[in-house]
Each structure stands twice: as C-alpha cells, then as structure tokens.
Amino acid sequence: MARQYEEVTVRGYDEFMKAVSQRKGKDVFAYFSGSKNEQGASWCPDCVKAEPIVRGELSYLPPGSVFIYCQVGERPYWKDPNNEFKKTLKLSGVPTLLRYGTPQKLVEEECFKKDLVRMMFTED
Amino acid sequence: MAALCKWRHRLKPAGFFQNAVRRQLSDKYDYDLLVIGGGSGGLACSKEAAQFGKKVAVLDYVESSPKGTKWGLGGTCVNVGCIPKKLMHQAALLGGAVKDAHKYGWRIPSPITHDWLTMAPAVQDYIRSLNWGHRVQLQDKKVKYLNLKGSLMDGHTVKAVSKTGKESVLTAGNIVIATGGRPKYPTHIPGSLEYGISSDDIFWLKESPGKTLVVGASYVALECAGFLTGIGLDASVMVRSIPLRGFDQQIACLVTDYMGSYGTKFHWKCSPSKVEKLETGRLLVSWTDLDSGKEDQDTFDTVLWAVGRAPETRALNLEKVGVKMNRETGKVCVSADEATSVPHIYAIGDIADGRPELTPTAIQAGKLLARRLFGKSSELMDYDCVPTTVFTPLEYGSVGLSEEEAVRRHGEDGIEVFHAFYKPLEFTVAERDASQCYIKMVCLREGARRILGFHFTGPNAGEVTQGFALAIKCGATYTQLMATVGIHPTSAEEIIKLHITKRSGLDPTVTGC
C-alpha cells in the first residue's frame, strides 16, 4: 500500500537536524521518544504507551509530509537540562509530537489522546 | 400553522427541508449550544457548557482586514488586542529600562537600537502557540470547532459558510452570539481604506511601521502610539477632541502629558482630510486644525486608524431573525442575564450593548451564562466595579467611578477626593521625571467614607490596581484604608497613605520617607 508520507528514523539531535535540513519546504512532523535498548524497550514508559497511538493515526498525515521518529538518547542525557533538545528545540518532555516550524505540539499525556494526534495531522 | 410557515421558506434547497423535517419529527437539535465567535467570551462559554456534558460547537471565522491580515482561533484579545499589545508595550518599557540602567551602573553601549524583525515574529509565534493551545483545549473538552462563518436563520438555526463558500446548516437549543468587534475605518476620508491600517494589522506587519501617524485618542490609539515611540519610532497622535473619552479626564491628561514629554507628538483638535500615496511609497496626510481652520500636511510611512470599533453584526442576519439592536451603537441589546429579544439567543462580550469591552468580563459572563443554561445556577454577571488598566507608557489603572461620574451621582458636596503626586523610588537614581505619577481616591463624604473610585498612574499600574479592585468590591472605606499598613518601599503604599483632599487645596505632592 503506497504511503502518502515519508517516514524517517533518526537517533540524537544532530541526526534529527540533518534530516530536517534535507527536507526544507516540507511539512515535517516529529515524534521524540526515549531511546530503545537492544530489546526494543524504551526507558520512558509514557513513550511506550503513546507510540502505538501515534502510529495508529499516521494514515491521517497530509500527503507529501514527513514523519521523523527520533530517539533522543539515554535517560541521564535526557534528564540533563542542558541537552540540545531541551535547549534548542525547547522540548519539555518525552514523548513530544510536534509539527516542525509551527507552535503545534502535543506533550506527554496529550500524546495518549488519539483525537488530538489526528487533529494535528488533519488541521491546518 | 407556525410549522407550515417554517417549512415554506425552507422548501428549497432540499437539504434545508430535510433538516426542518428532522427537527419536526425528532424535536432534537444538532447541538445543545452553538456559539458564534471563538474569542474570549465564546471560548469560555463553550468550554464551560461542555463541562456539563452538553453537545457544544463553536464557529470561529476571521474575515481578513482591508489590508489582508488574518489570524487563528482566540479572538481579538489573543490575536490583535491585549496579548500582542502588552508584549510590545513590554518591549518599549525594556528600552526605557536599558536607558535607566546606565545610571544604575550598567555598562551598555549607547545608543541602543530596536529591531522590529526580532520582536514582531517572536510576538507572532507566541500568538500562534495560543491559537494552538485554544484548539487543543476545545478538542480536549469535546467542543466541536468549526472554522465557518455563521449567520442566523431563525431562533434555533444557523447557516455556516466555509472559506470556499460551502454552506451547511446547524441547529441548536441555544445560540450565543460572541462575534465581538472590528476597527472602524473613516471611509469618508479619501485614501483611508487604501492606504491606512488598523490595530488588526499593526501587530502582524512584516516590516517596521516606521514614521507613524495614529489617528484617534482611545486607549487603542494611545497604547499603540506609546509603544511605537518606546521602540524608537517617530510616532504622532492626531486627536479630534479629548483623550480617553469615558475615562477620568484629569488622569487622561496626565497620561498624554507623559507621552508628550517622552517623545510622542500630539496634534490636538485636528482632523485628517485626506491620505495620498507619494511616488516614494510614503503617505502624505492632509489635515485641518479644527480651531483655526488651518490646513497642514506631513509625510508618514504608516497611518494607523484608531477611531473606534464597530460591532460585528452585519453578516449575522440579526434583523431578519428579530434580534433587537441598539440603533446608535449597533450592538445587540441584552438583559441582565445576557438574553437577547429572541428566546434562546444570547449575546456576550464586545457585541453586547452596554457591556465593557474587556476580556475578563466576556469570559466571566460566558461562564456564568453556561452555568445558568446547563448547571442550574442563577448567578448573574456583576458588571459593577470592573477594574481596568490602560497600558500607555505611563500606565493608568482604575476601578470604580471617575471623579466626573462621582460628582454627577453624588454632587461635589457629597464626595471627598484624596490625592497625591508621588515619585516611584526607581525613578530617583534613574533621574526620571515623575510629574505625572498620581493617585486619586474618590470617596463618599459621609460616614466611613466608602471608596467610589480609584485611579493610579505609574509603573505596573495593572498589578497595583488588581488588589484594590477586591477591596472596592468588598465596600472598602477610607477609614479601613487608613487602618491598613503600607508595604515599603513601593509605589502602592502611597495609596494607603493618601491624606490630602482636593477640597483642602493643599499641595498633594508626597515628600520623602
């Protein structure tokens, strides 16, 4: 089945910014999650809970848009208030789902609400 | 028989007919509450109603300004009013603070310059985050948001049109009109529409407005001219008659005197006659001095009309449905419970006649209305003693009656006016002129001397005034004021220490500690 959007997976701030800069002019949605270990489990329980909900709404993404799945790093890195995600991207928590370049974002428990996720993907 | 009348005018198109049939058969509406207007009042009312488990929808639609400016959910306050105004006022205040900083020992290179292209996008980004925040809140509280332009068809039916012209019909048990107002354009002045802008545009300009002429003397005019001057632009105000009509006039003059001494130019008793565009792209404004009859001209980069706001009723189709409006103001007539002349149709916020044009009153009225409609409450909105603040360079906070109004109601002999000119401590080292920093308390003359009106000009006037609004709401008296201890050192303590009356004729200037 042809997907209407492009999915990109990145790890860490530099990879994220590189992926964004390579897609200038596109509608970029990003989901930030605590990194997963070799078993595929994340240290962030809310991220684990939100991911299937967010993925369940991906079919509502506008055609031609980009969905970046970004693993931010390990727990100690995330807890440091000076990490680049917090400092430069102004993220306050994980999971965060945002529309790059706009103030549209859903943080933590907001990501559990599939109607909010769908709203972000479908409204201007 | 009435049913037949309704059916007849809905026989075409078919969709309308089906809705009418559905309603007749099931007697159920699409929504329990339909709110037209997603501003301060509309959003508060809809969210409160949804808390009661009711089916609620909000229609919000922004018609672009003549210059083409548009914005998102949240109404005037969020997009083109209170919020951007206060942020730009803050930008201007910071410029003044940086200048003062030298005297306090800071080594800052001078002169400092301001960049519109840094401030405006930052303000606009914040506004967009509020648009989003409101959108999330509505969704979360299960209020249906529709970006459609609504108009009334009858007491329970609204026609909704999308930006592409697609029409739909919605029915509701109750309808709240909360469409607010928009700036007026003096269309009788040639060039006003083509070349001038309004408060709808100023906060969204992509470039600095440059040398600006603000026409008007309302708080919109003075606040805009104030922050434009504060960020280093050449700003002038053209006033036809008096500043801040409706406010205490003694204080209004202190406010404009301060602005004048800090660089805003005033053209008193003048009225523009035309605006033309020059080859350079700049605007040539011609005006008449109303006293002498003399004509004068000057060139500006921007002309900002702040000559009043008109209620957004034109497109609502109110007359056809029988909603009574005040012929003079154009606003919707409401009774104490916000009801209009048509059952189940209410009006709140700026659109309602006789109400203050303020966000907090619209919000509170909206919430209380929802509680009365769906929550078995009977509490009415109390519009008495509503505090306000004008965020001009010298801020002016007030609650209660102006001196003029107190005299009208109680006679000069019936009131006692306590007043003082004071100097904020921060102004001393900064060597700032405090000639217009003033406090006035208008009280009843008899008994414990109940406070009727409170007026304060000075820094942080809004913060100072808020607490006194509670005191006045509780019926505070001058006797109680005298028994209250001041906080030192503050400007607010000078209110507590008021003791010179206007009647005594003594010099009201506060001396040192």
mmCIF file of C-alpha atoms in Angstrom, chain A:
data_model
loop_
_atom_site.group_PDB
_atom_site.id
_atom_site.type_symbol
_atom_site.label_atom_id
_atom_site.label_comp_id
_atom_site.label_asym_id
_atom_site.label_seq_id
_atom_site.Cartn_x
_atom_site.Cartn_y
_atom_site.Cartn_z
ATOM 1 C CA MET A 1 0.000 0.000 0.000
ATOM 2 C CA ALA A 2 1.529 3.299 -1.037
ATOM 3 C CA ARG A 3 2.222 5.580 1.904
ATOM 4 C CA GLN A 4 1.376 9.226 1.440
ATOM 5 C CA TYR A 5 4.137 10.368 3.744
ATOM 6 C CA GLU A 6 7.845 9.707 4.194
ATOM 7 C CA GLU A 7 8.980 8.049 7.440
ATOM 8 C CA VAL A 8 12.490 8.738 8.697
ATOM 9 C CA THR A 9 14.143 7.227 11.758
ATOM 10 C CA VAL A 10 16.972 9.115 13.499
ATOM 11 C CA ARG A 11 18.936 8.933 16.718
ATOM 12 C CA GLY A 12 20.142 12.037 18.536
ATOM 13 C CA TYR A 13 19.980 15.773 17.929
ATOM 14 C CA ASP A 14 22.491 16.077 15.091
ATOM 15 C CA GLU A 15 20.846 13.349 13.036
ATOM 16 C CA PHE A 16 17.452 14.954 13.636
ATOM 17 C CA MET A 17 18.566 18.411 12.486
ATOM 18 C CA LYS A 18 20.274 16.889 9.456
ATOM 19 C CA ALA A 19 17.081 15.075 8.461
ATOM 20 C CA VAL A 20 15.085 18.300 8.829
ATOM 21 C CA SER A 21 17.554 20.416 6.838
ATOM 22 C CA GLN A 22 17.431 17.901 3.985
ATOM 23 C CA ARG A 23 13.663 18.337 3.766
ATOM 24 C CA LYS A 24 13.251 22.097 3.583
ATOM 25 C CA GLY A 25 9.839 23.254 2.449
ATOM 26 C CA LYS A 26 8.116 20.058 3.553
ATOM 27 C CA ASP A 27 5.524 19.596 6.281
ATOM 28 C CA VAL A 28 7.617 17.808 8.930
ATOM 29 C CA PHE A 29 6.076 16.030 11.905
ATOM 30 C CA ALA A 30 8.419 14.675 14.578
ATOM 31 C CA TYR A 31 7.890 12.206 17.414
ATOM 32 C CA PHE A 32 10.532 12.308 20.129
ATOM 33 C CA SER A 33 10.940 9.246 22.326
ATOM 34 C CA GLY A 34 13.331 7.998 24.955
ATOM 35 C CA SER A 35 15.788 5.649 23.223
ATOM 36 C CA LYS A 36 15.066 1.957 22.999
ATOM 37 C CA ASN A 37 17.537 -0.688 24.123
ATOM 38 C CA GLU A 38 18.580 -3.820 22.181
ATOM 39 C CA GLN A 39 15.379 -5.495 23.272
ATOM 40 C CA GLY A 40 13.440 -2.630 21.727
ATOM 41 C CA ALA A 41 12.219 -1.315 25.073
ATOM 42 C CA SER A 42 12.392 2.397 25.927
ATOM 43 C CA TRP A 43 13.299 3.746 29.388
ATOM 44 C CA CYS A 44 10.363 6.151 29.023
ATOM 45 C CA PRO A 45 7.057 4.420 29.934
ATOM 46 C CA ASP A 46 4.884 7.220 28.523
ATOM 47 C CA CYS A 47 6.719 6.957 25.197
ATOM 48 C CA VAL A 48 5.975 3.244 25.148
ATOM 49 C CA LYS A 49 2.286 3.945 25.779
ATOM 50 C CA ALA A 50 1.982 6.767 23.250
ATOM 51 C CA GLU A 51 3.841 5.226 20.315
ATOM 52 C CA PRO A 52 1.140 2.817 19.100
ATOM 53 C CA ILE A 53 -1.465 5.578 19.483
ATOM 54 C CA VAL A 54 0.574 7.986 17.351
ATOM 55 C CA ARG A 55 1.395 5.267 14.822
ATOM 56 C CA GLY A 56 -2.292 4.427 14.661
ATOM 57 C CA GLU A 57 -3.031 7.894 13.281
ATOM 58 C CA LEU A 58 -0.186 8.122 10.741
ATOM 59 C CA SER A 59 -2.573 7.356 7.893
ATOM 60 C CA TYR A 60 -4.077 10.803 8.517
ATOM 61 C CA LEU A 61 -0.818 12.594 7.740
ATOM 62 C CA PRO A 62 -1.146 15.033 4.853
ATOM 63 C CA PRO A 63 0.201 13.717 1.512
ATOM 64 C CA GLY A 64 3.801 14.688 0.888
ATOM 65 C CA SER A 65 4.553 15.227 4.562
ATOM 66 C CA VAL A 66 7.415 13.740 6.565
ATOM 67 C CA PHE A 67 7.231 11.785 9.817
ATOM 68 C CA ILE A 68 10.506 11.716 11.744
ATOM 69 C CA TYR A 69 10.788 9.165 14.544
ATOM 70 C CA CYS A 70 13.566 10.457 16.759
ATOM 71 C CA GLN A 71 15.169 8.618 19.654
ATOM 72 C CA VAL A 72 16.552 11.326 21.920
ATOM 73 C CA GLY A 73 19.074 9.261 23.899
ATOM 74 C CA GLU A 74 19.527 7.567 27.254
ATOM 75 C CA ARG A 75 17.780 8.639 30.436
ATOM 76 C CA PRO A 76 20.730 10.568 32.009
ATOM 77 C CA TYR A 77 21.213 12.530 28.775
ATOM 78 C CA TRP A 78 17.539 13.421 28.707
ATOM 79 C CA LYS A 79 17.483 14.427 32.371
ATOM 80 C CA ASP A 80 20.309 16.934 31.820
ATOM 81 C CA PRO A 81 18.522 20.296 31.453
ATOM 82 C CA ASN A 82 21.191 21.479 29.013
ATOM 83 C CA ASN A 83 20.736 18.804 26.367
ATOM 84 C CA GLU A 84 20.250 20.186 22.867
ATOM 85 C CA PHE A 85 16.655 19.010 22.580
ATOM 86 C CA LYS A 86 15.699 20.992 25.647
ATOM 87 C CA LYS A 87 17.908 23.979 24.951
ATOM 88 C CA THR A 88 17.477 24.478 21.234
ATOM 89 C CA LEU A 89 14.272 22.671 20.310
ATOM 90 C CA LYS A 90 12.659 23.741 23.601
ATOM 91 C CA LEU A 91 11.262 20.277 24.304
ATOM 92 C CA SER A 92 9.938 19.984 27.822
ATOM 93 C CA GLY A 93 9.216 16.268 27.992
ATOM 94 C CA VAL A 94 9.070 12.970 26.172
ATOM 95 C CA PRO A 95 7.103 11.866 24.346
ATOM 96 C CA THR A 96 6.617 15.009 22.280
ATOM 97 C CA LEU A 97 4.853 15.074 18.937
ATOM 98 C CA LEU A 98 5.337 18.302 17.031
ATOM 99 C CA ARG A 99 4.929 19.920 13.660
ATOM 100 C CA TYR A 100 8.322 21.429 12.898
ATOM 101 C CA GLY A 101 8.424 25.188 12.415
ATOM 102 C CA THR A 102 4.981 25.718 13.979
ATOM 103 C CA PRO A 103 3.828 26.040 17.597
ATOM 104 C CA GLN A 104 1.758 22.882 17.165
ATOM 105 C CA LYS A 105 2.827 20.254 19.636
ATOM 106 C CA LEU A 106 1.491 17.584 21.948
ATOM 107 C CA VAL A 107 3.454 16.759 25.065
ATOM 108 C CA GLU A 108 3.379 13.652 27.265
ATOM 109 C CA GLU A 109 -0.217 12.670 28.190
ATOM 110 C CA GLU A 110 -1.533 14.725 25.273
ATOM 111 C CA CYS A 111 0.062 12.097 23.014
ATOM 112 C CA PHE A 112 -2.214 9.447 24.538
ATOM 113 C CA LYS A 113 -5.258 11.125 23.013
ATOM 114 C CA LYS A 114 -5.692 9.854 19.512
ATOM 115 C CA ASP A 115 -8.189 12.591 18.635
ATOM 116 C CA LEU A 116 -5.572 15.256 19.438
ATOM 117 C CA VAL A 117 -3.000 13.423 17.324
ATOM 118 C CA ARG A 118 -5.470 13.137 14.465
ATOM 119 C CA MET A 119 -6.361 16.820 14.857
ATOM 120 C CA MET A 120 -2.713 17.822 14.474
ATOM 121 C CA PHE A 121 -2.315 15.683 11.357
ATOM 122 C CA THR A 122 -5.516 16.828 9.674
ATOM 123 C CA GLU A 123 -5.974 20.505 10.547
ATOM 124 C CA ASP A 124 -4.081 23.492 9.226
#
